[in-house]
Amino acid sequence: MNRSVAIHEMSEQLGLTSRTLRHWESEGLFHSERNASSGWRVYDEHALLSIRITAMLRKMDIPIKEIKSVLRADSISELSRVIENKASALKGQREELWLVEKQLTRVLEYLERQSKGNLSLNDILNGTEAVFMSSLTEQHIFKIITLPSMRVAFHIVVDVSPEDKAMEPLMDWLKSENLLGTARLFGGNVKPMPSSAGKAYGYGMCAAIPEGVVVPEPFNEMVLPGGTYAMLESSDDIGGSWKNLMNQLSKSKKYRSDRGRLCLEEHIRNDNPEDSGNLYYLNLLEPVKGK
């Protein structure tokens, strides 16, 4: 027998306001019905489960679009994926905050040393700027992140300029399946590798997809193994950015390249492409392991 709960009862049970429940429903996370006699919104068992999942993930600060992916897939693997992504993002933020704290500590140490002198504020400001900029140049440019393993659909094209030809059909399919808003997008060179101008080379584009989604031709599917990567935000000079990343990595005392996994370019959707002319930002990802 199906159980249903009125909106005020659900609010009391989970400590949620009716306004929050209505907002989540307007986002398409679940659906309610109206009780004919009382006029209350009521939720069936499927909606109750969706509300519990949504409430839990919002407490983890996981965005609505990721929660939609979990509810659509209805699988433990997708639930694990979004939580792993959040944990990875927090790890990156923690490392970034540690670097900022290190910079600020050096500036404060400099100011403490100068406080006993008779330097003018202008002289101290000049010195402070120098200390701060030197701390920026001393740190590694890349960040270390962890990617979860992901089921992906991929498309490979060999051409003198294969990137767009590999990407566009896959994007069209994701859009038709209503997956474009939640899929993580990765690209990378495959054999034959780039050699010289005018020669064809391979490029593969892939998108993380939930379990249960059938991958049609001409696409294929595989599992990206995930793991530890050195990440660098690319400039418009992608080749130069890769050289920069590899140069920085060669100087690292803790990490070296892991040739057993593919290097990747994660495509991050640009919400305001008019400002830069680019529909996507690129994060360069080189697989690494400890030395």
PDB file of C-alpha atoms in Angstrom:
ATOM      1  CA  MET A   1       0.000   0.000   0.000  1.00  0.00           C
ATOM      2  CA  ASN A   2       1.446   3.371  -0.993  1.00  0.00           C
ATOM      3  CA  ARG A   3       1.973   5.851   1.819  1.00  0.00           C
ATOM      4  CA  SER A   4       1.527   9.594   1.309  1.00  0.00           C
ATOM      5  CA  VAL A   5       2.509  12.488   3.563  1.00  0.00           C
ATOM      6  CA  ALA A   6       1.162  16.038   3.607  1.00  0.00           C
ATOM      7  CA  ILE A   7       3.524  18.962   3.146  1.00  0.00           C
ATOM      8  CA  HIS A   8       3.222  20.212   6.743  1.00  0.00           C
ATOM      9  CA  GLU A   9       3.992  16.722   8.059  1.00  0.00           C
ATOM     10  CA  MET A  10       7.036  16.448   5.819  1.00  0.00           C
ATOM     11  CA  SER A  11       8.214  19.876   6.996  1.00  0.00           C
ATOM     12  CA  GLU A  12       8.013  18.762  10.619  1.00  0.00           C
ATOM     13  CA  GLN A  13       9.682  15.362  10.040  1.00  0.00           C
ATOM     14  CA  LEU A  14      12.744  16.702   8.176  1.00  0.00           C
ATOM     15  CA  GLY A  15      12.967  20.200   9.606  1.00  0.00           C
ATOM     16  CA  LEU A  16      12.300  21.753   6.198  1.00  0.00           C
ATOM     17  CA  THR A  17      10.108  24.714   5.455  1.00  0.00           C
ATOM     18  CA  SER A  18       7.164  24.369   3.104  1.00  0.00           C
ATOM     19  CA  ARG A  19       8.783  27.067   0.992  1.00  0.00           C
ATOM     20  CA  THR A  20      11.911  24.904   0.576  1.00  0.00           C
ATOM     21  CA  LEU A  21       9.845  21.898  -0.483  1.00  0.00           C
ATOM     22  CA  ARG A  22       7.952  23.970  -3.031  1.00  0.00           C
ATOM     23  CA  HIS A  23      11.229  25.350  -4.407  1.00  0.00           C
ATOM     24  CA  TRP A  24      12.724  21.877  -4.817  1.00  0.00           C
ATOM     25  CA  GLU A  25       9.569  20.714  -6.553  1.00  0.00           C
ATOM     26  CA  SER A  26       9.697  23.715  -8.910  1.00  0.00           C
ATOM     27  CA  GLU A  27      13.256  22.594  -9.821  1.00  0.00           C
ATOM     28  CA  GLY A  28      11.821  19.256 -10.963  1.00  0.00           C
ATOM     29  CA  LEU A  29      13.328  17.084  -8.222  1.00  0.00           C
ATOM     30  CA  PHE A  30       9.998  15.427  -7.376  1.00  0.00           C
ATOM     31  CA  HIS A  31       6.250  15.924  -7.771  1.00  0.00           C
ATOM     32  CA  SER A  32       3.336  16.264  -5.363  1.00  0.00           C
ATOM     33  CA  GLU A  33      -0.406  15.871  -5.661  1.00  0.00           C
ATOM     34  CA  ARG A  34      -3.212  17.877  -4.106  1.00  0.00           C
ATOM     35  CA  ASN A  35      -5.397  16.156  -1.515  1.00  0.00           C
ATOM     36  CA  ALA A  36      -8.949  16.719  -2.716  1.00  0.00           C
ATOM     37  CA  SER A  37     -10.457  17.100   0.758  1.00  0.00           C
ATOM     38  CA  SER A  38      -7.792  19.135   2.579  1.00  0.00           C
ATOM     39  CA  GLY A  39      -6.109  20.940  -0.311  1.00  0.00           C
ATOM     40  CA  TRP A  40      -2.677  20.062   1.130  1.00  0.00           C
ATOM     41  CA  ARG A  41       0.174  19.043  -1.136  1.00  0.00           C
ATOM     42  CA  VAL A  42       0.916  15.338  -0.503  1.00  0.00           C
ATOM     43  CA  TYR A  43       3.926  13.231  -1.435  1.00  0.00           C
ATOM     44  CA  ASP A  44       3.962   9.553  -2.382  1.00  0.00           C
ATOM     45  CA  GLU A  45       6.758   7.115  -1.467  1.00  0.00           C
ATOM     46  CA  HIS A  46       8.860   7.960  -4.543  1.00  0.00           C
ATOM     47  CA  ALA A  47       8.655  11.686  -3.739  1.00  0.00           C
ATOM     48  CA  LEU A  48       9.472  11.001  -0.082  1.00  0.00           C
ATOM     49  CA  LEU A  49      12.664   9.179  -1.079  1.00  0.00           C
ATOM     50  CA  SER A  50      13.623  11.996  -3.454  1.00  0.00           C
ATOM     51  CA  ILE A  51      13.077  14.584  -0.710  1.00  0.00           C
ATOM     52  CA  ARG A  52      15.248  12.643   1.747  1.00  0.00           C
ATOM     53  CA  ILE A  53      18.053  12.331  -0.814  1.00  0.00           C
ATOM     54  CA  THR A  54      17.769  16.019  -1.726  1.00  0.00           C
ATOM     55  CA  ALA A  55      17.798  17.122   1.920  1.00  0.00           C
ATOM     56  CA  MET A  56      20.901  15.041   2.644  1.00  0.00           C
ATOM     57  CA  LEU A  57      22.841  16.244  -0.396  1.00  0.00           C
ATOM     58  CA  ARG A  58      21.929  19.900   0.112  1.00  0.00           C
ATOM     59  CA  LYS A  59      23.363  19.623   3.653  1.00  0.00           C
ATOM     60  CA  MET A  60      26.591  18.583   1.886  1.00  0.00           C
ATOM     61  CA  ASP A  61      26.297  21.743  -0.268  1.00  0.00           C
ATOM     62  CA  ILE A  62      25.898  19.652  -3.432  1.00  0.00           C
ATOM     63  CA  PRO A  63      24.182  21.706  -6.175  1.00  0.00           C
ATOM     64  CA  ILE A  64      20.698  21.024  -7.514  1.00  0.00           C
ATOM     65  CA  LYS A  65      21.949  19.947 -10.971  1.00  0.00           C
ATOM     66  CA  GLU A  66      24.070  17.190  -9.380  1.00  0.00           C
ATOM     67  CA  ILE A  67      21.124  16.072  -7.239  1.00  0.00           C
ATOM     68  CA  LYS A  68      19.015  15.795 -10.401  1.00  0.00           C
ATOM     69  CA  SER A  69      21.646  13.454 -11.818  1.00  0.00           C
ATOM     70  CA  VAL A  70      21.449  11.233  -8.719  1.00  0.00           C
ATOM     71  CA  LEU A  71      17.653  11.089  -8.787  1.00  0.00           C
ATOM     72  CA  ARG A  72      17.592  10.409 -12.529  1.00  0.00           C
ATOM     73  CA  ALA A  73      20.143   7.587 -12.317  1.00  0.00           C
ATOM     74  CA  ASP A  74      18.621   6.034  -9.165  1.00  0.00           C
ATOM     75  CA  SER A  75      21.935   4.275  -8.447  1.00  0.00           C
ATOM     76  CA  ILE A  76      24.461   4.058  -5.624  1.00  0.00           C
ATOM     77  CA  SER A  77      27.306   4.625  -8.092  1.00  0.00           C
ATOM     78  CA  GLU A  78      25.923   8.021  -9.143  1.00  0.00           C
ATOM     79  CA  LEU A  79      25.352   8.991  -5.513  1.00  0.00           C
ATOM     80  CA  SER A  80      28.965   8.051  -4.783  1.00  0.00           C
ATOM     81  CA  ARG A  81      30.172  10.007  -7.807  1.00  0.00           C
ATOM     82  CA  VAL A  82      28.653  13.335  -6.780  1.00  0.00           C
ATOM     83  CA  ILE A  83      29.859  12.958  -3.185  1.00  0.00           C
ATOM     84  CA  GLU A  84      33.368  12.079  -4.405  1.00  0.00           C
ATOM     85  CA  ASN A  85      33.308  15.149  -6.666  1.00  0.00           C
ATOM     86  CA  LYS A  86      32.370  17.339  -3.707  1.00  0.00           C
ATOM     87  CA  ALA A  87      35.111  15.838  -1.547  1.00  0.00           C
ATOM     88  CA  SER A  88      37.623  16.416  -4.354  1.00  0.00           C
ATOM     89  CA  ALA A  89      36.525  20.035  -4.734  1.00  0.00           C
ATOM     90  CA  LEU A  90      36.874  20.623  -0.987  1.00  0.00           C
ATOM     91  CA  LYS A  91      40.366  19.117  -1.065  1.00  0.00           C
ATOM     92  CA  GLY A  92      41.360  21.527  -3.828  1.00  0.00           C
ATOM     93  CA  GLN A  93      39.904  24.470  -1.900  1.00  0.00           C
ATOM     94  CA  ARG A  94      41.785  23.395   1.228  1.00  0.00           C
ATOM     95  CA  GLU A  95      45.090  23.265  -0.655  1.00  0.00           C
ATOM     96  CA  GLU A  96      44.401  26.684  -2.183  1.00  0.00           C
ATOM     97  CA  LEU A  97      43.568  28.160   1.228  1.00  0.00           C
ATOM     98  CA  TRP A  98      46.791  26.697   2.622  1.00  0.00           C
ATOM     99  CA  LEU A  99      48.776  28.514  -0.072  1.00  0.00           C
ATOM    100  CA  VAL A 100      46.971  31.790   0.638  1.00  0.00           C
ATOM    101  CA  GLU A 101      47.627  31.374   4.370  1.00  0.00           C
ATOM    102  CA  LYS A 102      51.312  30.776   3.608  1.00  0.00           C
ATOM    103  CA  GLN A 103      51.462  33.984   1.557  1.00  0.00           C
ATOM    104  CA  LEU A 104      49.755  36.021   4.283  1.00  0.00           C
ATOM    105  CA  THR A 105      52.062  34.595   6.966  1.00  0.00           C
ATOM    106  CA  ARG A 106      55.134  35.696   5.012  1.00  0.00           C
ATOM    107  CA  VAL A 107      53.690  39.191   4.609  1.00  0.00           C
ATOM    108  CA  LEU A 108      52.921  39.429   8.352  1.00  0.00           C
ATOM    109  CA  GLU A 109      56.440  38.245   9.222  1.00  0.00           C
ATOM    110  CA  TYR A 110      57.848  40.953   6.962  1.00  0.00           C
ATOM    111  CA  LEU A 111      55.653  43.629   8.551  1.00  0.00           C
ATOM    112  CA  GLU A 112      56.688  42.520  12.045  1.00  0.00           C
ATOM    113  CA  ARG A 113      60.382  42.825  11.110  1.00  0.00           C
ATOM    114  CA  GLN A 114      59.816  46.327   9.703  1.00  0.00           C
ATOM    115  CA  SER A 115      57.673  47.590  12.588  1.00  0.00           C
ATOM    116  CA  LYS A 116      60.737  48.447  14.677  1.00  0.00           C
ATOM    117  CA  GLY A 117      62.287  50.626  11.975  1.00  0.00           C
ATOM    118  CA  ASN A 118      61.579  54.138  10.792  1.00  0.00           C
ATOM    119  CA  LEU A 119      60.470  53.305   7.240  1.00  0.00           C
ATOM    120  CA  SER A 120      57.649  55.287   5.707  1.00  0.00           C
ATOM    121  CA  LEU A 121      54.337  53.619   4.915  1.00  0.00           C
ATOM    122  CA  ASN A 122      55.187  53.952   1.216  1.00  0.00           C
ATOM    123  CA  ASP A 123      58.491  52.047   1.704  1.00  0.00           C
ATOM    124  CA  ILE A 124      56.761  49.344   3.730  1.00  0.00           C
ATOM    125  CA  LEU A 125      54.017  49.054   1.109  1.00  0.00           C
ATOM    126  CA  ASN A 126      56.633  48.579  -1.619  1.00  0.00           C
ATOM    127  CA  GLY A 127      58.313  45.867   0.429  1.00  0.00           C
ATOM    128  CA  THR A 128      55.014  44.184   1.218  1.00  0.00           C
ATOM    129  CA  GLU A 129      54.144  44.013  -2.470  1.00  0.00           C
ATOM    130  CA  ALA A 130      57.550  42.493  -3.240  1.00  0.00           C
ATOM    131  CA  VAL A 131      57.179  39.821  -0.535  1.00  0.00           C
ATOM    132  CA  PHE A 132      53.675  38.947  -1.677  1.00  0.00           C
ATOM    133  CA  MET A 133      54.654  38.658  -5.357  1.00  0.00           C
ATOM    134  CA  SER A 134      57.721  36.557  -4.534  1.00  0.00           C
ATOM    135  CA  SER A 135      55.550  34.120  -2.584  1.00  0.00           C
ATOM    136  CA  LEU A 136      53.277  33.815  -5.628  1.00  0.00           C
ATOM    137  CA  THR A 137      56.131  33.001  -7.982  1.00  0.00           C
ATOM    138  CA  GLU A 138      57.690  30.460  -5.605  1.00  0.00           C
ATOM    139  CA  GLN A 139      54.617  28.244  -5.357  1.00  0.00           C
ATOM    140  CA  HIS A 140      53.736  25.624  -7.931  1.00  0.00           C
ATOM    141  CA  ILE A 141      51.213  26.857 -10.443  1.00  0.00           C
ATOM    142  CA  PHE A 142      49.424  23.533 -10.688  1.00  0.00           C
ATOM    143  CA  LYS A 143      47.052  22.046  -8.112  1.00  0.00           C
ATOM    144  CA  ILE A 144      46.765  18.406  -7.106  1.00  0.00           C
ATOM    145  CA  ILE A 145      43.233  17.009  -7.395  1.00  0.00           C
ATOM    146  CA  THR A 146      41.597  13.591  -7.215  1.00  0.00           C
ATOM    147  CA  LEU A 147      39.107  12.435  -9.845  1.00  0.00           C
ATOM    148  CA  PRO A 148      36.654   9.611  -9.115  1.00  0.00           C
ATOM    149  CA  SER A 149      36.306   6.773 -11.612  1.00  0.00           C
ATOM    150  CA  MET A 150      33.578   7.625 -14.123  1.00  0.00           C
ATOM    151  CA  ARG A 151      31.531   5.824 -16.740  1.00  0.00           C
ATOM    152  CA  VAL A 152      31.861   7.879 -19.920  1.00  0.00           C
ATOM    153  CA  ALA A 153      30.574   7.959 -23.468  1.00  0.00           C
ATOM    154  CA  PHE A 154      33.301   8.924 -25.932  1.00  0.00           C
ATOM    155  CA  HIS A 155      33.788   9.893 -29.573  1.00  0.00           C
ATOM    156  CA  ILE A 156      37.117   9.811 -31.435  1.00  0.00           C
ATOM    157  CA  VAL A 157      37.918  11.635 -34.669  1.00  0.00           C
ATOM    158  CA  VAL A 158      41.164  11.617 -36.690  1.00  0.00           C
ATOM    159  CA  ASP A 159      41.566  14.780 -38.753  1.00  0.00           C
ATOM    160  CA  VAL A 160      43.872  17.751 -39.271  1.00  0.00           C
ATOM    161  CA  SER A 161      41.590  19.627 -36.837  1.00  0.00           C
ATOM    162  CA  PRO A 162      39.571  16.955 -34.973  1.00  0.00           C
ATOM    163  CA  GLU A 163      38.550  18.702 -31.733  1.00  0.00           C
ATOM    164  CA  ASP A 164      35.233  20.235 -32.811  1.00  0.00           C
ATOM    165  CA  LYS A 165      34.333  17.204 -34.955  1.00  0.00           C
ATOM    166  CA  ALA A 166      34.787  14.940 -31.940  1.00  0.00           C
ATOM    167  CA  MET A 167      32.927  17.270 -29.605  1.00  0.00           C
ATOM    168  CA  GLU A 168      29.862  18.529 -31.472  1.00  0.00           C
ATOM    169  CA  PRO A 169      28.027  15.200 -32.102  1.00  0.00           C
ATOM    170  CA  LEU A 170      28.555  14.174 -28.491  1.00  0.00           C
ATOM    171  CA  MET A 171      27.207  17.514 -27.238  1.00  0.00           C
ATOM    172  CA  ASP A 172      24.134  17.158 -29.466  1.00  0.00           C
ATOM    173  CA  TRP A 173      23.420  13.704 -28.039  1.00  0.00           C
ATOM    174  CA  LEU A 174      23.893  14.863 -24.427  1.00  0.00           C
ATOM    175  CA  LYS A 175      21.480  17.727 -25.064  1.00  0.00           C
ATOM    176  CA  SER A 176      18.867  15.383 -26.561  1.00  0.00           C
ATOM    177  CA  GLU A 177      19.128  13.144 -23.459  1.00  0.00           C
ATOM    178  CA  ASN A 178      18.916  16.128 -21.067  1.00  0.00           C
ATOM    179  CA  LEU A 179      22.392  15.253 -19.734  1.00  0.00           C
ATOM    180  CA  LEU A 180      24.330  18.311 -20.850  1.00  0.00           C
ATOM    181  CA  GLY A 181      23.752  20.218 -17.609  1.00  0.00           C
ATOM    182  CA  THR A 182      25.268  17.510 -15.372  1.00  0.00           C
ATOM    183  CA  ALA A 183      27.900  15.715 -17.491  1.00  0.00           C
ATOM    184  CA  ARG A 184      31.584  16.341 -16.845  1.00  0.00           C
ATOM    185  CA  LEU A 185      33.359  16.765 -20.191  1.00  0.00           C
ATOM    186  CA  PHE A 186      36.894  15.615 -20.973  1.00  0.00           C
ATOM    187  CA  GLY A 187      39.011  15.602 -24.117  1.00  0.00           C
ATOM    188  CA  GLY A 188      42.475  14.434 -25.053  1.00  0.00           C
ATOM    189  CA  ASN A 189      44.786  13.426 -27.867  1.00  0.00           C
ATOM    190  CA  VAL A 190      44.845   9.783 -28.961  1.00  0.00           C
ATOM    191  CA  LYS A 191      46.848   7.919 -31.607  1.00  0.00           C
ATOM    192  CA  PRO A 192      47.964   9.070 -34.074  1.00  0.00           C
ATOM    193  CA  MET A 193      49.419  11.801 -31.870  1.00  0.00           C
ATOM    194  CA  PRO A 194      49.967  15.366 -33.177  1.00  0.00           C
ATOM    195  CA  SER A 195      53.255  15.642 -35.067  1.00  0.00           C
ATOM    196  CA  SER A 196      53.461  18.556 -37.501  1.00  0.00           C
ATOM    197  CA  ALA A 197      51.155  21.162 -39.020  1.00  0.00           C
ATOM    198  CA  GLY A 198      48.849  19.826 -41.705  1.00  0.00           C
ATOM    199  CA  LYS A 199      49.023  16.188 -40.551  1.00  0.00           C
ATOM    200  CA  ALA A 200      45.977  14.379 -39.187  1.00  0.00           C
ATOM    201  CA  TYR A 201      45.922  13.369 -35.531  1.00  0.00           C
ATOM    202  CA  GLY A 202      43.413  11.850 -33.131  1.00  0.00           C
ATOM    203  CA  TYR A 203      41.278  13.571 -30.526  1.00  0.00           C
ATOM    204  CA  GLY A 204      38.757  11.921 -28.223  1.00  0.00           C
ATOM    205  CA  MET A 205      35.911  13.668 -26.420  1.00  0.00           C
ATOM    206  CA  CYS A 206      34.098  11.983 -23.562  1.00  0.00           C
ATOM    207  CA  ALA A 207      31.307  12.790 -21.120  1.00  0.00           C
ATOM    208  CA  ALA A 208      30.525  11.261 -17.738  1.00  0.00           C
ATOM    209  CA  ILE A 209      27.095   9.620 -17.815  1.00  0.00           C
ATOM    210  CA  PRO A 210      24.890   7.897 -15.217  1.00  0.00           C
ATOM    211  CA  GLU A 211      24.431   4.151 -15.054  1.00  0.00           C
ATOM    212  CA  GLY A 212      21.495   2.931 -17.119  1.00  0.00           C
ATOM    213  CA  VAL A 213      21.939   5.425 -19.961  1.00  0.00           C
ATOM    214  CA  VAL A 214      22.297   3.533 -23.247  1.00  0.00           C
ATOM    215  CA  VAL A 215      25.155   4.811 -25.406  1.00  0.00           C
ATOM    216  CA  PRO A 216      24.172   4.874 -29.110  1.00  0.00           C
ATOM    217  CA  GLU A 217      26.400   4.598 -32.168  1.00  0.00           C
ATOM    218  CA  PRO A 218      28.727   6.148 -33.257  1.00  0.00           C
ATOM    219  CA  PHE A 219      29.774   6.613 -29.629  1.00  0.00           C
ATOM    220  CA  ASN A 220      31.398   4.058 -27.341  1.00  0.00           C
ATOM    221  CA  GLU A 221      31.676   3.746 -23.595  1.00  0.00           C
ATOM    222  CA  MET A 222      34.452   3.037 -21.104  1.00  0.00           C
ATOM    223  CA  VAL A 223      35.399   3.738 -17.499  1.00  0.00           C
ATOM    224  CA  LEU A 224      37.906   6.479 -16.756  1.00  0.00           C
ATOM    225  CA  PRO A 225      39.902   5.104 -13.809  1.00  0.00           C
ATOM    226  CA  GLY A 226      40.192   8.439 -11.969  1.00  0.00           C
ATOM    227  CA  GLY A 227      43.013   8.986  -9.494  1.00  0.00           C
ATOM    228  CA  THR A 228      45.441  11.805  -8.721  1.00  0.00           C
ATOM    229  CA  TYR A 229      46.116  14.553 -11.279  1.00  0.00           C
ATOM    230  CA  ALA A 230      48.131  17.742 -11.529  1.00  0.00           C
ATOM    231  CA  MET A 231      45.707  20.415 -12.734  1.00  0.00           C
ATOM    232  CA  LEU A 232      46.455  23.714 -14.442  1.00  0.00           C
ATOM    233  CA  GLU A 233      43.926  26.215 -15.784  1.00  0.00           C
ATOM    234  CA  SER A 234      44.818  26.719 -19.440  1.00  0.00           C
ATOM    235  CA  SER A 235      45.309  30.039 -21.156  1.00  0.00           C
ATOM    236  CA  ASP A 236      44.246  30.520 -24.775  1.00  0.00           C
ATOM    237  CA  ASP A 237      47.674  29.079 -25.683  1.00  0.00           C
ATOM    238  CA  ILE A 238      46.803  25.458 -24.875  1.00  0.00           C
ATOM    239  CA  GLY A 239      50.121  24.073 -26.115  1.00  0.00           C
ATOM    240  CA  GLY A 240      52.039  26.629 -24.092  1.00  0.00           C
ATOM    241  CA  SER A 241      49.954  25.823 -21.018  1.00  0.00           C
ATOM    242  CA  TRP A 242      50.754  22.104 -21.357  1.00  0.00           C
ATOM    243  CA  LYS A 243      54.466  22.937 -21.580  1.00  0.00           C
ATOM    244  CA  ASN A 244      54.108  25.138 -18.501  1.00  0.00           C
ATOM    245  CA  LEU A 245      52.384  22.360 -16.545  1.00  0.00           C
ATOM    246  CA  MET A 246      54.976  19.742 -17.502  1.00  0.00           C
ATOM    247  CA  ASN A 247      57.828  22.123 -16.691  1.00  0.00           C
ATOM    248  CA  GLN A 248      56.376  22.808 -13.253  1.00  0.00           C
ATOM    249  CA  LEU A 249      55.798  19.104 -12.679  1.00  0.00           C
ATOM    250  CA  SER A 250      59.418  18.295 -13.589  1.00  0.00           C
ATOM    251  CA  LYS A 251      60.505  20.495 -10.671  1.00  0.00           C
ATOM    252  CA  SER A 252      58.120  18.912  -8.159  1.00  0.00           C
ATOM    253  CA  LYS A 253      59.736  17.034  -5.267  1.00  0.00           C
ATOM    254  CA  LYS A 254      56.546  15.112  -4.516  1.00  0.00           C
ATOM    255  CA  TYR A 255      54.949  14.113  -7.854  1.00  0.00           C
ATOM    256  CA  ARG A 256      55.849  12.719 -11.280  1.00  0.00           C
ATOM    257  CA  SER A 257      53.802  11.818 -14.347  1.00  0.00           C
ATOM    258  CA  ASP A 258      51.922   8.515 -14.361  1.00  0.00           C
ATOM    259  CA  ARG A 259      52.195   7.265 -17.938  1.00  0.00           C
ATOM    260  CA  GLY A 260      49.743   4.435 -17.256  1.00  0.00           C
ATOM    261  CA  ARG A 261      46.770   6.820 -17.482  1.00  0.00           C
ATOM    262  CA  LEU A 262      45.547   9.307 -20.071  1.00  0.00           C
ATOM    263  CA  CYS A 263      46.186  13.026 -19.769  1.00  0.00           C
ATOM    264  CA  LEU A 264      42.925  14.961 -20.062  1.00  0.00           C
ATOM    265  CA  GLU A 265      41.510  18.381 -20.831  1.00  0.00           C
ATOM    266  CA  GLU A 266      38.373  19.047 -18.799  1.00  0.00           C
ATOM    267  CA  HIS A 267      35.965  21.409 -20.553  1.00  0.00           C
ATOM    268  CA  ILE A 268      34.261  23.733 -18.050  1.00  0.00           C
ATOM    269  CA  ARG A 269      31.182  25.449 -19.466  1.00  0.00           C
ATOM    270  CA  ASN A 270      31.472  29.243 -19.599  1.00  0.00           C
ATOM    271  CA  ASP A 271      28.241  30.821 -18.359  1.00  0.00           C
ATOM    272  CA  ASN A 272      29.137  34.151 -19.952  1.00  0.00           C
ATOM    273  CA  PRO A 273      30.944  33.394 -23.239  1.00  0.00           C
ATOM    274  CA  GLU A 274      30.364  36.922 -24.581  1.00  0.00           C
ATOM    275  CA  ASP A 275      33.100  38.185 -22.255  1.00  0.00           C
ATOM    276  CA  SER A 276      35.838  35.900 -23.566  1.00  0.00           C
ATOM    277  CA  GLY A 277      34.606  34.462 -26.850  1.00  0.00           C
ATOM    278  CA  ASN A 278      35.098  30.929 -25.498  1.00  0.00           C
ATOM    279  CA  LEU A 279      32.242  28.539 -24.805  1.00  0.00           C
ATOM    280  CA  TYR A 280      34.485  26.482 -22.497  1.00  0.00           C
ATOM    281  CA  TYR A 281      37.399  26.981 -20.152  1.00  0.00           C
ATOM    282  CA  LEU A 282      40.007  24.221 -20.109  1.00  0.00           C
ATOM    283  CA  ASN A 283      41.578  22.590 -17.073  1.00  0.00           C
ATOM    284  CA  LEU A 284      44.633  20.555 -18.075  1.00  0.00           C
ATOM    285  CA  LEU A 285      44.949  17.294 -16.144  1.00  0.00           C
ATOM    286  CA  GLU A 286      48.195  15.310 -16.075  1.00  0.00           C
ATOM    287  CA  PRO A 287      47.996  11.968 -14.198  1.00  0.00           C
ATOM    288  CA  VAL A 288      50.588  11.819 -11.429  1.00  0.00           C
ATOM    289  CA  LYS A 289      51.885   9.545  -8.702  1.00  0.00           C
ATOM    290  CA  GLY A 290      54.186  10.103  -5.755  1.00  0.00           C
ATOM    291  CA  LYS A 291      57.937  10.014  -6.170  1.00  0.00           C
TER     292      LYS A 291
END
